[in-house]
mmCIF file of C-alpha atoms in Angstrom:
data_model
loop_
_atom_site.group_PDB
_atom_site.id
_atom_site.type_symbol
_atom_site.label_atom_id
_atom_site.label_comp_id
_atom_site.label_asym_id
_atom_site.label_seq_id
_atom_site.Cartn_x
_atom_site.Cartn_y
_atom_site.Cartn_z
ATOM 1 C CA MET Q 57 -123.341 -19.989 -131.842
ATOM 2 C CA ALA Q 58 -119.823 -19.545 -130.671
ATOM 3 C CA SER Q 59 -118.579 -21.797 -127.769
ATOM 4 C CA ILE Q 60 -118.694 -20.491 -124.121
ATOM 5 C CA GLU Q 61 -116.193 -21.972 -121.975
ATOM 6 C CA ILE Q 62 -117.388 -21.885 -118.025
ATOM 7 C CA PRO Q 63 -114.109 -20.734 -115.824
ATOM 8 C CA GLN Q 64 -113.250 -23.651 -113.615
ATOM 9 C CA THR Q 65 -113.719 -21.962 -110.625
ATOM 10 C CA LEU Q 66 -117.933 -22.005 -111.502
ATOM 11 C CA LEU Q 67 -117.811 -25.502 -112.676
ATOM 12 C CA PRO Q 68 -119.170 -28.303 -110.375
ATOM 13 C CA ARG Q 69 -116.687 -31.187 -109.259
ATOM 14 C CA ASP Q 70 -119.135 -33.511 -111.052
ATOM 15 C CA GLY Q 71 -121.408 -32.512 -113.989
ATOM 16 C CA ARG Q 72 -123.997 -35.172 -113.678
ATOM 17 C CA PHE Q 73 -127.485 -33.344 -112.731
ATOM 18 C CA GLY Q 74 -129.533 -35.972 -114.765
ATOM 19 C CA SER Q 75 -133.028 -36.902 -113.393
ATOM 20 C CA GLY Q 76 -132.573 -40.407 -114.129
ATOM 21 C CA PRO Q 77 -130.183 -42.378 -114.639
ATOM 22 C CA SER Q 78 -128.570 -40.160 -111.962
ATOM 23 C CA ARG Q 79 -125.177 -39.809 -110.719
ATOM 24 C CA VAL Q 80 -123.401 -42.994 -108.876
ATOM 25 C CA ARG Q 81 -121.183 -41.827 -105.942
ATOM 26 C CA ASP Q 82 -117.387 -42.681 -106.362
ATOM 27 C CA GLU Q 83 -117.582 -44.548 -103.118
ATOM 28 C CA GLN Q 84 -120.091 -47.025 -104.597
ATOM 29 C CA LEU Q 85 -117.905 -47.776 -107.771
ATOM 30 C CA ASP Q 86 -114.794 -48.144 -105.713
ATOM 31 C CA ALA Q 87 -116.810 -50.639 -103.537
ATOM 32 C CA LEU Q 88 -118.123 -52.481 -106.497
ATOM 33 C CA ASN Q 89 -114.775 -52.985 -107.895
ATOM 34 C CA THR Q 90 -113.346 -54.726 -104.719
ATOM 35 C CA ALA Q 91 -115.945 -56.321 -102.775
ATOM 36 C CA GLY Q 92 -118.276 -56.644 -105.749
ATOM 37 C CA ARG Q 93 -115.626 -58.887 -107.330
ATOM 38 C CA ALA Q 94 -116.776 -61.701 -105.140
ATOM 39 C CA LEU Q 95 -120.264 -61.647 -106.435
ATOM 40 C CA ILE Q 96 -120.574 -60.541 -109.918
ATOM 41 C CA GLY Q 97 -120.111 -63.751 -112.225
ATOM 42 C CA THR Q 98 -121.701 -66.146 -109.715
ATOM 43 C CA SER Q 99 -125.104 -67.513 -109.434
ATOM 44 C CA HIS Q 100 -127.690 -65.277 -108.006
ATOM 45 C CA ARG Q 101 -129.234 -68.521 -106.318
ATOM 46 C CA ALA Q 102 -125.736 -69.031 -104.359
ATOM 47 C CA ALA Q 103 -125.479 -68.132 -100.657
ATOM 48 C CA PRO Q 104 -123.141 -64.601 -101.139
ATOM 49 C CA VAL Q 105 -125.824 -63.006 -103.553
ATOM 50 C CA LYS Q 106 -129.085 -64.387 -101.462
ATOM 51 C CA GLN Q 107 -127.130 -62.711 -98.684
ATOM 52 C CA LEU Q 108 -126.671 -59.525 -100.444
ATOM 53 C CA VAL Q 109 -130.129 -59.484 -101.161
ATOM 54 C CA ALA Q 110 -131.122 -60.444 -97.435
ATOM 55 C CA ASP Q 111 -128.836 -57.517 -96.331
ATOM 56 C CA LEU Q 112 -130.559 -55.243 -98.978
ATOM 57 C CA GLN Q 113 -134.182 -56.175 -97.485
ATOM 58 C CA GLN Q 114 -133.070 -55.440 -94.020
ATOM 59 C CA HIS Q 115 -131.511 -52.533 -94.729
ATOM 60 C CA LEU Q 116 -134.601 -50.974 -96.810
ATOM 61 C CA THR Q 117 -136.766 -52.311 -93.995
ATOM 62 C CA GLU Q 118 -134.671 -50.099 -91.791
ATOM 63 C CA LEU Q 119 -134.456 -46.834 -93.721
ATOM 64 C CA TYR Q 120 -138.320 -46.971 -94.097
ATOM 65 C CA GLY Q 121 -139.263 -48.138 -90.817
ATOM 66 C CA LEU Q 122 -141.441 -50.663 -91.998
ATOM 67 C CA PRO Q 123 -144.067 -51.907 -89.478
ATOM 68 C CA ASP Q 124 -144.086 -55.736 -88.769
ATOM 69 C CA GLY Q 125 -145.882 -57.821 -91.775
ATOM 70 C CA TYR Q 126 -144.673 -55.343 -94.226
ATOM 71 C CA GLU Q 127 -142.243 -57.098 -97.086
ATOM 72 C CA VAL Q 128 -139.564 -56.063 -99.062
ATOM 73 C CA VAL Q 129 -140.277 -57.915 -102.633
ATOM 74 C CA LEU Q 130 -137.897 -57.357 -105.741
ATOM 75 C CA GLY Q 131 -138.716 -57.922 -109.233
ATOM 76 C CA LEU Q 132 -136.703 -57.469 -112.693
ATOM 77 C CA GLY Q 133 -137.590 -54.850 -115.490
ATOM 78 C CA GLY Q 134 -138.014 -51.686 -113.624
ATOM 79 C CA ALA Q 135 -140.939 -49.703 -112.220
ATOM 80 C CA SER Q 136 -142.551 -49.789 -115.816
ATOM 81 C CA VAL Q 137 -142.671 -53.285 -115.677
ATOM 82 C CA PHE Q 138 -144.390 -53.163 -112.171
ATOM 83 C CA TRP Q 139 -147.225 -51.548 -113.844
ATOM 84 C CA ASP Q 140 -148.102 -54.427 -115.736
ATOM 85 C CA THR Q 141 -147.315 -56.606 -112.747
ATOM 86 C CA ALA Q 142 -150.086 -54.851 -110.658
ATOM 87 C CA ALA Q 143 -152.532 -54.861 -113.712
ATOM 88 C CA ALA Q 144 -152.176 -58.400 -113.583
ATOM 89 C CA GLY Q 145 -151.801 -59.390 -109.880
ATOM 90 C CA LEU Q 146 -152.860 -56.642 -107.820
ATOM 91 C CA ILE Q 147 -156.098 -54.743 -109.196
ATOM 92 C CA GLU Q 148 -158.894 -57.040 -108.531
ATOM 93 C CA GLN Q 149 -161.745 -55.172 -110.560
ATOM 94 C CA ARG Q 150 -161.140 -51.431 -111.063
ATOM 95 C CA SER Q 151 -158.615 -48.739 -109.927
ATOM 96 C CA GLN Q 152 -158.364 -44.928 -109.865
ATOM 97 C CA HIS Q 153 -155.218 -42.964 -111.065
ATOM 98 C CA VAL Q 154 -153.932 -39.762 -110.514
ATOM 99 C CA VAL Q 155 -152.701 -38.613 -114.028
ATOM 100 C CA ILE Q 156 -150.257 -35.264 -113.746
ATOM 101 C CA GLY Q 157 -147.552 -36.288 -116.236
ATOM 102 C CA GLU Q 158 -146.141 -39.087 -118.563
ATOM 103 C CA PHE Q 159 -145.474 -41.709 -116.002
ATOM 104 C CA SER Q 160 -148.526 -41.590 -114.153
ATOM 105 C CA ALA Q 161 -150.522 -41.694 -117.524
ATOM 106 C CA LYS Q 162 -148.453 -45.145 -118.132
ATOM 107 C CA PHE Q 163 -149.881 -46.693 -115.129
ATOM 108 C CA ALA Q 164 -153.171 -45.484 -115.983
ATOM 109 C CA LYS Q 165 -152.693 -47.239 -119.404
ATOM 110 C CA ALA Q 166 -151.253 -50.440 -117.982
ATOM 111 C CA ALA Q 167 -154.421 -50.675 -115.666
ATOM 112 C CA SER Q 168 -156.675 -50.571 -118.886
ATOM 113 C CA ALA Q 169 -156.092 -54.098 -119.407
ATOM 114 C CA PRO Q 170 -159.016 -55.924 -120.919
ATOM 115 C CA TRP Q 171 -159.737 -58.183 -117.754
ATOM 116 C CA LEU Q 172 -160.302 -55.089 -115.789
ATOM 117 C CA GLN Q 173 -162.629 -52.316 -115.672
ATOM 118 C CA THR Q 174 -161.945 -48.999 -117.169
ATOM 119 C CA PRO Q 175 -159.740 -47.021 -114.654
ATOM 120 C CA ASP Q 176 -161.001 -43.769 -113.063
ATOM 121 C CA LEU Q 177 -158.837 -41.140 -113.947
ATOM 122 C CA ARG Q 178 -158.233 -38.108 -111.927
ATOM 123 C CA GLU Q 179 -156.234 -35.680 -114.282
ATOM 124 C CA ALA Q 180 -154.674 -32.270 -113.964
ATOM 125 C CA ALA Q 181 -152.805 -30.251 -116.431
ATOM 126 C CA PHE Q 182 -148.846 -31.291 -116.467
ATOM 127 C CA GLY Q 183 -147.398 -29.190 -114.260
ATOM 128 C CA GLU Q 184 -150.566 -29.033 -111.557
ATOM 129 C CA ALA Q 185 -151.580 -31.467 -109.136
ATOM 130 C CA THR Q 186 -154.737 -33.282 -107.903
ATOM 131 C CA ALA Q 187 -155.702 -36.093 -105.783
ATOM 132 C CA ASN Q 188 -157.568 -39.510 -105.441
ATOM 133 C CA ALA Q 189 -160.985 -39.718 -103.919
ATOM 134 C CA PRO Q 190 -162.726 -42.195 -102.297
ATOM 135 C CA THR Q 191 -165.107 -43.766 -104.991
ATOM 136 C CA PRO Q 192 -167.368 -46.982 -104.978
ATOM 137 C CA GLY Q 193 -166.091 -49.850 -106.888
ATOM 138 C CA ILE Q 194 -162.735 -48.756 -106.664
ATOM 139 C CA ASP Q 195 -160.287 -51.445 -105.212
ATOM 140 C CA LEU Q 196 -156.878 -49.707 -105.855
ATOM 141 C CA TYR Q 197 -155.803 -46.179 -105.669
ATOM 142 C CA ALA Q 198 -152.814 -45.221 -107.230
ATOM 143 C CA TRP Q 199 -150.605 -41.811 -107.560
ATOM 144 C CA PRO Q 200 -146.866 -40.917 -108.064
ATOM 145 C CA HIS Q 201 -145.147 -39.537 -104.904
ATOM 146 C CA ASN Q 202 -143.221 -37.417 -107.432
ATOM 147 C CA GLU Q 203 -143.981 -37.034 -111.276
ATOM 148 C CA THR Q 204 -140.319 -37.344 -112.750
ATOM 149 C CA SER Q 205 -141.627 -35.794 -116.288
ATOM 150 C CA THR Q 206 -142.985 -32.563 -114.604
ATOM 151 C CA GLY Q 207 -141.493 -32.201 -111.161
ATOM 152 C CA VAL Q 208 -144.693 -32.178 -109.250
ATOM 153 C CA GLN Q 209 -144.676 -33.799 -105.762
ATOM 154 C CA LEU Q 210 -147.520 -35.174 -104.196
ATOM 155 C CA PRO Q 211 -148.213 -36.162 -100.349
ATOM 156 C CA VAL Q 212 -148.708 -40.029 -99.609
ATOM 157 C CA ARG Q 213 -151.535 -40.130 -97.209
ATOM 158 C CA ARG Q 214 -153.703 -43.320 -97.589
ATOM 159 C CA VAL Q 215 -157.079 -42.925 -99.045
ATOM 160 C CA ASP Q 216 -159.793 -43.679 -96.805
ATOM 161 C CA ASP Q 217 -161.654 -46.534 -98.713
ATOM 162 C CA MET Q 218 -162.044 -49.560 -96.455
ATOM 163 C CA GLY Q 219 -160.573 -52.435 -98.146
ATOM 164 C CA ALA Q 220 -159.030 -50.730 -101.089
ATOM 165 C CA LEU Q 221 -155.094 -50.556 -101.492
ATOM 166 C CA SER Q 222 -153.150 -47.318 -101.857
ATOM 167 C CA VAL Q 223 -150.212 -47.591 -104.081
ATOM 168 C CA VAL Q 224 -147.488 -45.241 -104.797
ATOM 169 C CA ASP Q 225 -144.996 -44.967 -107.403
ATOM 170 C CA GLY Q 226 -142.013 -43.531 -105.644
ATOM 171 C CA THR Q 227 -139.207 -43.899 -108.412
ATOM 172 C CA SER Q 228 -137.788 -40.362 -108.049
ATOM 173 C CA ALA Q 229 -138.808 -39.913 -104.699
ATOM 174 C CA ALA Q 230 -137.655 -42.821 -103.020
ATOM 175 C CA GLY Q 231 -134.151 -42.466 -100.608
ATOM 176 C CA GLY Q 232 -134.665 -38.839 -101.066
ATOM 177 C CA THR Q 233 -138.190 -37.619 -99.654
ATOM 178 C CA PHE Q 234 -139.459 -38.655 -96.279
ATOM 179 C CA VAL Q 235 -142.582 -41.087 -96.191
ATOM 180 C CA ASP Q 236 -144.730 -42.835 -93.703
ATOM 181 C CA PRO Q 237 -145.167 -46.266 -94.350
ATOM 182 C CA ALA Q 238 -148.489 -46.291 -92.201
ATOM 183 C CA GLN Q 239 -149.987 -44.218 -95.443
ATOM 184 C CA PHE Q 240 -149.501 -46.630 -98.154
ATOM 185 C CA ASP Q 241 -149.828 -50.655 -99.287
ATOM 186 C CA VAL Q 242 -147.258 -50.372 -101.743
ATOM 187 C CA TYR Q 243 -144.629 -48.145 -102.043
ATOM 188 C CA TYR Q 244 -142.605 -49.144 -105.421
ATOM 189 C CA PHE Q 245 -139.461 -47.892 -107.082
ATOM 190 C CA SER Q 246 -136.719 -48.448 -109.492
ATOM 191 C CA PRO Q 247 -133.236 -47.634 -108.294
ATOM 192 C CA GLN Q 248 -131.853 -45.142 -110.648
ATOM 193 C CA LYS Q 249 -132.512 -42.037 -109.190
ATOM 194 C CA ASN Q 250 -131.756 -40.999 -105.203
ATOM 195 C CA LEU Q 251 -131.038 -44.673 -104.912
ATOM 196 C CA GLY Q 252 -127.744 -44.365 -106.688
ATOM 197 C CA SER Q 253 -127.854 -47.502 -109.048
ATOM 198 C CA GLU Q 254 -129.129 -48.765 -112.364
ATOM 199 C CA GLY Q 255 -132.326 -49.528 -113.844
ATOM 200 C CA GLY Q 256 -133.767 -53.103 -114.842
ATOM 201 C CA LEU Q 257 -134.956 -53.770 -110.952
ATOM 202 C CA TRP Q 258 -138.271 -52.849 -109.335
ATOM 203 C CA ILE Q 259 -138.592 -53.022 -105.301
ATOM 204 C CA ALA Q 260 -141.890 -52.822 -103.873
ATOM 205 C CA LEU Q 261 -142.290 -52.386 -100.175
ATOM 206 C CA MET Q 262 -145.759 -54.087 -99.551
ATOM 207 C CA SER Q 263 -148.340 -54.016 -96.667
ATOM 208 C CA PRO Q 264 -149.978 -57.434 -95.533
ATOM 209 C CA ALA Q 265 -153.144 -56.404 -97.347
ATOM 210 C CA ALA Q 266 -151.307 -55.996 -100.470
ATOM 211 C CA ILE Q 267 -149.700 -59.258 -100.065
ATOM 212 C CA GLU Q 268 -152.966 -61.084 -99.326
ATOM 213 C CA ARG Q 269 -154.565 -59.464 -102.220
ATOM 214 C CA ALA Q 270 -151.766 -60.677 -104.787
ATOM 215 C CA ALA Q 271 -152.147 -64.288 -102.904
ATOM 216 C CA ARG Q 272 -155.808 -63.977 -103.900
ATOM 217 C CA ILE Q 273 -155.537 -62.950 -107.274
ATOM 218 C CA ALA Q 274 -152.755 -65.679 -107.953
ATOM 219 C CA ASP Q 275 -155.107 -68.261 -106.748
ATOM 220 C CA GLY Q 276 -157.842 -67.556 -109.003
ATOM 221 C CA ASP Q 277 -158.434 -68.283 -112.434
ATOM 222 C CA ARG Q 278 -156.734 -65.280 -114.056
ATOM 223 C CA PHE Q 279 -153.891 -65.925 -116.351
ATOM 224 C CA ILE Q 280 -150.831 -64.151 -115.216
ATOM 225 C CA PRO Q 281 -147.413 -64.623 -117.243
ATOM 226 C CA ALA Q 282 -144.554 -66.022 -115.031
ATOM 227 C CA ALA Q 283 -142.654 -62.968 -115.658
ATOM 228 C CA LEU Q 284 -145.688 -60.585 -114.375
ATOM 229 C CA SER Q 285 -146.343 -62.840 -111.123
ATOM 230 C CA LEU Q 286 -146.347 -60.606 -108.187
ATOM 231 C CA GLN Q 287 -147.040 -63.511 -106.136
ATOM 232 C CA GLY Q 288 -144.036 -65.379 -107.679
ATOM 233 C CA ALA Q 289 -141.980 -62.557 -107.057
ATOM 234 C CA ILE Q 290 -142.951 -62.293 -103.072
ATOM 235 C CA THR Q 291 -142.143 -66.051 -103.050
ATOM 236 C CA ASN Q 292 -138.873 -65.571 -104.403
ATOM 237 C CA SER Q 293 -138.150 -62.274 -102.353
ATOM 238 C CA ARG Q 294 -138.846 -64.577 -98.993
ATOM 239 C CA LYS Q 295 -135.904 -66.797 -100.578
ATOM 240 C CA HIS Q 296 -133.684 -63.546 -100.959
ATOM 241 C CA GLN Q 297 -133.789 -63.978 -105.059
ATOM 242 C CA THR Q 298 -135.726 -62.944 -107.890
ATOM 243 C CA ILE Q 299 -137.817 -65.287 -110.310
ATOM 244 C CA ASN Q 300 -134.624 -64.756 -113.270
ATOM 245 C CA THR Q 301 -131.134 -63.840 -112.956
ATOM 246 C CA PRO Q 302 -130.988 -60.081 -111.707
ATOM 247 C CA ALA Q 303 -128.138 -57.508 -112.567
ATOM 248 C CA ILE Q 304 -125.917 -58.327 -109.438
ATOM 249 C CA ALA Q 305 -124.298 -54.962 -109.784
ATOM 250 C CA THR Q 306 -127.561 -53.388 -109.647
ATOM 251 C CA LEU Q 307 -128.441 -55.007 -106.178
ATOM 252 C CA PHE Q 308 -124.939 -54.115 -104.824
ATOM 253 C CA LEU Q 309 -124.971 -50.545 -106.012
ATOM 254 C CA LEU Q 310 -128.182 -50.014 -104.364
ATOM 255 C CA ASP Q 311 -127.387 -51.655 -101.133
ATOM 256 C CA GLN Q 312 -124.123 -49.481 -100.796
ATOM 257 C CA GLN Q 313 -126.354 -46.444 -101.324
ATOM 258 C CA VAL Q 314 -129.048 -47.452 -98.769
ATOM 259 C CA GLN Q 315 -125.935 -48.246 -95.958
ATOM 260 C CA TRP Q 316 -124.830 -44.733 -96.782
ATOM 261 C CA LEU Q 317 -128.363 -42.957 -96.092
ATOM 262 C CA LEU Q 318 -128.580 -44.715 -92.971
ATOM 263 C CA ALA Q 319 -125.048 -43.982 -92.036
ATOM 264 C CA ASN Q 320 -125.866 -40.254 -92.293
ATOM 265 C CA GLY Q 321 -129.518 -40.161 -90.373
ATOM 266 C CA GLY Q 322 -131.799 -42.298 -92.649
ATOM 267 C CA LEU Q 323 -134.574 -40.583 -94.721
ATOM 268 C CA ALA Q 324 -134.794 -37.623 -92.407
ATOM 269 C CA TRP Q 325 -131.311 -36.663 -93.451
ATOM 270 C CA ALA Q 326 -131.901 -37.222 -97.272
ATOM 271 C CA ASP Q 327 -135.263 -35.166 -96.861
ATOM 272 C CA ALA Q 328 -133.490 -32.098 -95.534
ATOM 273 C CA ARG Q 329 -130.767 -32.530 -98.209
ATOM 274 C CA THR Q 330 -133.024 -32.590 -101.053
ATOM 275 C CA LYS Q 331 -135.126 -29.653 -99.767
ATOM 276 C CA GLN Q 332 -132.208 -27.704 -99.280
ATOM 277 C CA SER Q 333 -130.775 -28.513 -102.782
ATOM 278 C CA SER Q 334 -133.665 -27.983 -104.670
ATOM 279 C CA GLN Q 335 -134.727 -24.682 -102.732
ATOM 280 C CA LEU Q 336 -131.511 -23.071 -104.080
ATOM 281 C CA VAL Q 337 -132.768 -23.593 -107.774
ATOM 282 C CA TYR Q 338 -136.310 -22.406 -106.973
ATOM 283 C CA ASP Q 339 -134.864 -19.277 -105.326
ATOM 284 C CA TRP Q 340 -132.633 -18.746 -108.069
ATOM 285 C CA ALA Q 341 -135.410 -19.368 -110.671
ATOM 286 C CA GLU Q 342 -137.547 -17.071 -108.911
ATOM 287 C CA ALA Q 343 -135.144 -14.249 -108.669
ATOM 288 C CA ASP Q 344 -133.928 -14.318 -112.336
ATOM 289 C CA THR Q 345 -136.378 -12.541 -114.899
ATOM 290 C CA ARG Q 346 -135.175 -14.926 -117.333
ATOM 291 C CA LEU Q 347 -136.566 -18.081 -115.412
ATOM 292 C CA THR Q 348 -139.682 -19.238 -113.915
ATOM 293 C CA PRO Q 349 -140.573 -22.459 -111.791
ATOM 294 C CA PHE Q 350 -142.510 -24.555 -114.027
ATOM 295 C CA VAL Q 351 -144.674 -25.497 -111.142
ATOM 296 C CA SER Q 352 -146.086 -22.721 -110.234
ATOM 297 C CA ASP Q 353 -147.533 -23.907 -106.706
ATOM 298 C CA PRO Q 354 -144.578 -23.872 -104.154
ATOM 299 C CA ALA Q 355 -146.566 -26.472 -101.934
ATOM 300 C CA VAL Q 356 -146.097 -29.254 -104.716
ATOM 301 C CA ARG Q 357 -142.758 -28.504 -106.318
ATOM 302 C CA SER Q 358 -140.593 -31.392 -106.287
ATOM 303 C CA GLN Q 359 -137.779 -31.143 -103.883
ATOM 304 C CA VAL Q 360 -135.764 -33.894 -106.083
ATOM 305 C CA VAL Q 361 -136.843 -33.218 -109.565
ATOM 306 C CA THR Q 362 -136.722 -29.264 -110.638
ATOM 307 C CA THR Q 363 -138.401 -27.939 -113.763
ATOM 308 C CA ILE Q 364 -137.376 -24.423 -114.538
ATOM 309 C CA ASP Q 365 -138.809 -22.614 -117.677
ATOM 310 C CA LEU Q 366 -136.741 -20.251 -119.782
ATOM 311 C CA ASP Q 367 -137.807 -17.113 -121.294
ATOM 312 C CA GLU Q 368 -138.844 -17.414 -124.997
ATOM 313 C CA SER Q 369 -136.070 -15.428 -126.219
ATOM 314 C CA ILE Q 370 -133.406 -17.973 -124.597
ATOM 315 C CA HIS Q 371 -133.677 -21.542 -126.187
ATOM 316 C CA ALA Q 372 -133.048 -23.992 -123.785
ATOM 317 C CA ALA Q 373 -131.134 -26.411 -126.517
ATOM 318 C CA ASP Q 374 -128.399 -23.792 -126.628
ATOM 319 C CA VAL Q 375 -128.209 -23.532 -122.899
ATOM 320 C CA THR Q 376 -128.009 -27.404 -122.453
ATOM 321 C CA ALA Q 377 -125.478 -27.495 -125.322
ATOM 322 C CA ALA Q 378 -123.202 -24.746 -123.928
ATOM 323 C CA LEU Q 379 -123.411 -26.774 -120.370
ATOM 324 C CA ARG Q 380 -122.621 -30.136 -122.032
ATOM 325 C CA GLU Q 381 -119.550 -28.785 -123.912
ATOM 326 C CA ASN Q 382 -118.324 -28.187 -120.332
ATOM 327 C CA GLY Q 383 -119.071 -31.283 -118.689
ATOM 328 C CA ILE Q 384 -122.503 -30.126 -117.122
ATOM 329 C CA VAL Q 385 -125.144 -32.990 -118.684
ATOM 330 C CA ASP Q 386 -128.630 -34.470 -118.780
ATOM 331 C CA VAL Q 387 -130.334 -31.141 -117.318
ATOM 332 C CA ASN Q 388 -132.495 -31.258 -120.538
ATOM 333 C CA GLY Q 389 -136.347 -30.882 -120.096
ATOM 334 C CA TYR Q 390 -138.557 -34.050 -120.437
ATOM 335 C CA ARG Q 391 -138.451 -34.559 -124.173
ATOM 336 C CA LYS Q 392 -142.287 -35.622 -124.358
ATOM 337 C CA LEU Q 393 -143.248 -32.298 -122.296
ATOM 338 C CA GLY Q 394 -141.909 -30.142 -125.001
ATOM 339 C CA ARG Q 395 -141.246 -27.216 -123.149
ATOM 340 C CA ASN Q 396 -138.402 -24.540 -123.258
ATOM 341 C CA GLN Q 397 -137.231 -25.797 -120.078
ATOM 342 C CA LEU Q 398 -134.472 -27.188 -117.876
ATOM 343 C CA ARG Q 399 -134.726 -30.183 -115.648
ATOM 344 C CA ILE Q 400 -132.178 -30.496 -112.823
ATOM 345 C CA GLY Q 401 -132.048 -33.418 -110.665
ATOM 346 C CA THR Q 402 -131.294 -32.597 -106.885
ATOM 347 C CA PHE Q 403 -131.200 -36.023 -105.820
ATOM 348 C CA VAL Q 404 -129.615 -36.839 -102.511
ATOM 349 C CA ALA Q 405 -126.089 -37.792 -103.956
ATOM 350 C CA VAL Q 406 -125.790 -34.202 -105.196
ATOM 351 C CA GLU Q 407 -124.272 -32.033 -102.685
ATOM 352 C CA PRO Q 408 -125.958 -28.839 -102.131
ATOM 353 C CA ALA Q 409 -122.831 -26.740 -102.618
ATOM 354 C CA GLU Q 410 -122.447 -28.597 -106.023
ATOM 355 C CA VAL Q 411 -126.202 -27.346 -106.820
ATOM 356 C CA GLU Q 412 -124.735 -23.606 -106.185
ATOM 357 C CA ARG Q 413 -121.878 -24.191 -108.588
ATOM 358 C CA LEU Q 414 -124.093 -25.409 -111.486
ATOM 359 C CA ILE Q 415 -126.541 -22.149 -110.603
ATOM 360 C CA GLU Q 416 -123.302 -20.060 -111.138
ATOM 361 C CA SER Q 417 -122.485 -21.956 -114.192
ATOM 362 C CA ILE Q 418 -125.820 -21.780 -115.800
ATOM 363 C CA THR Q 419 -125.968 -18.016 -114.841
ATOM 364 C CA TYR Q 420 -122.716 -17.853 -116.666
ATOM 365 C CA VAL Q 421 -124.280 -19.268 -119.813
ATOM 366 C CA LEU Q 422 -127.349 -17.127 -119.585
ATOM 367 C CA ASP Q 423 -125.284 -14.111 -119.234
ATOM 368 C CA ARG Q 424 -123.422 -14.874 -122.693
ATOM 369 C CA MET Q 425 -126.656 -15.356 -124.731
#
């Protein structure tokens, strides 16, 4: 296929529209290059870095309006390691999982550990939604706020089952989608999406009930490797540190993004912005006969990860290749989904005007295929 040159007047100023890692704002990188110099290369147990962690914990508490008793807990390894951590130190006997995509399925697999009972799965076809339901014998209910692989977004509403925990994967929703902390016991995420940082870190916003559960399991006879110790992460987080050495640049970039969100109006502002950006994509897809939103039900379409199917006469790989030649990157569909699809991140750092220019650029490419 001949190269397609998109006119500069159509191109976005920044071509990064990936669904994670996502674009990091220039202002964050500039701050890292100045203020970050005093932190990087120093001990994470020294006062300056511990102060950074304390500030981050306070800023996240403010951003989410956490009630008294909730704690901001940090650990290493990203959200995928948190799944194993939860299997080791948060599920008592049996969990129930909504499985609607690649990442929700991975948590369910982690919860199939030999010391636990087989988890109860509530499954739906990829691109569709389902929900947890109170069930005897379940002590932890898990679901994704946003399934990054498919672009399905679920509501965050506590499961009404006395004594059981409601645990929500917020990875691609956190920082860009409103959530009520009264509706979860744990809201966990890694920061490489809306929160404009790098991977390798997990953060969990934990209720008193979840903190008590972790302590009780840790006091029992279950063997828990130190690297997967949720109680160890809680204890260290209370000291404003992590069990092992973290990537300080990741912490710094994350705190810069949270401060930016707070300065602009917090989660309410971020929520409105991502809704505006994603709706531009969905309206375009519904108006163009060559395109179809993958998630058919508008009520569960993600406002931060938009998935758009292409007509079978157009190959998504050709479209993404042409876009990459013009500096627009990482709008490929999720690889394991195997669909002829574009997946466009409409995270909070992406201005709606930039989404409009992206749409113009993609349309320009489609018109020439």
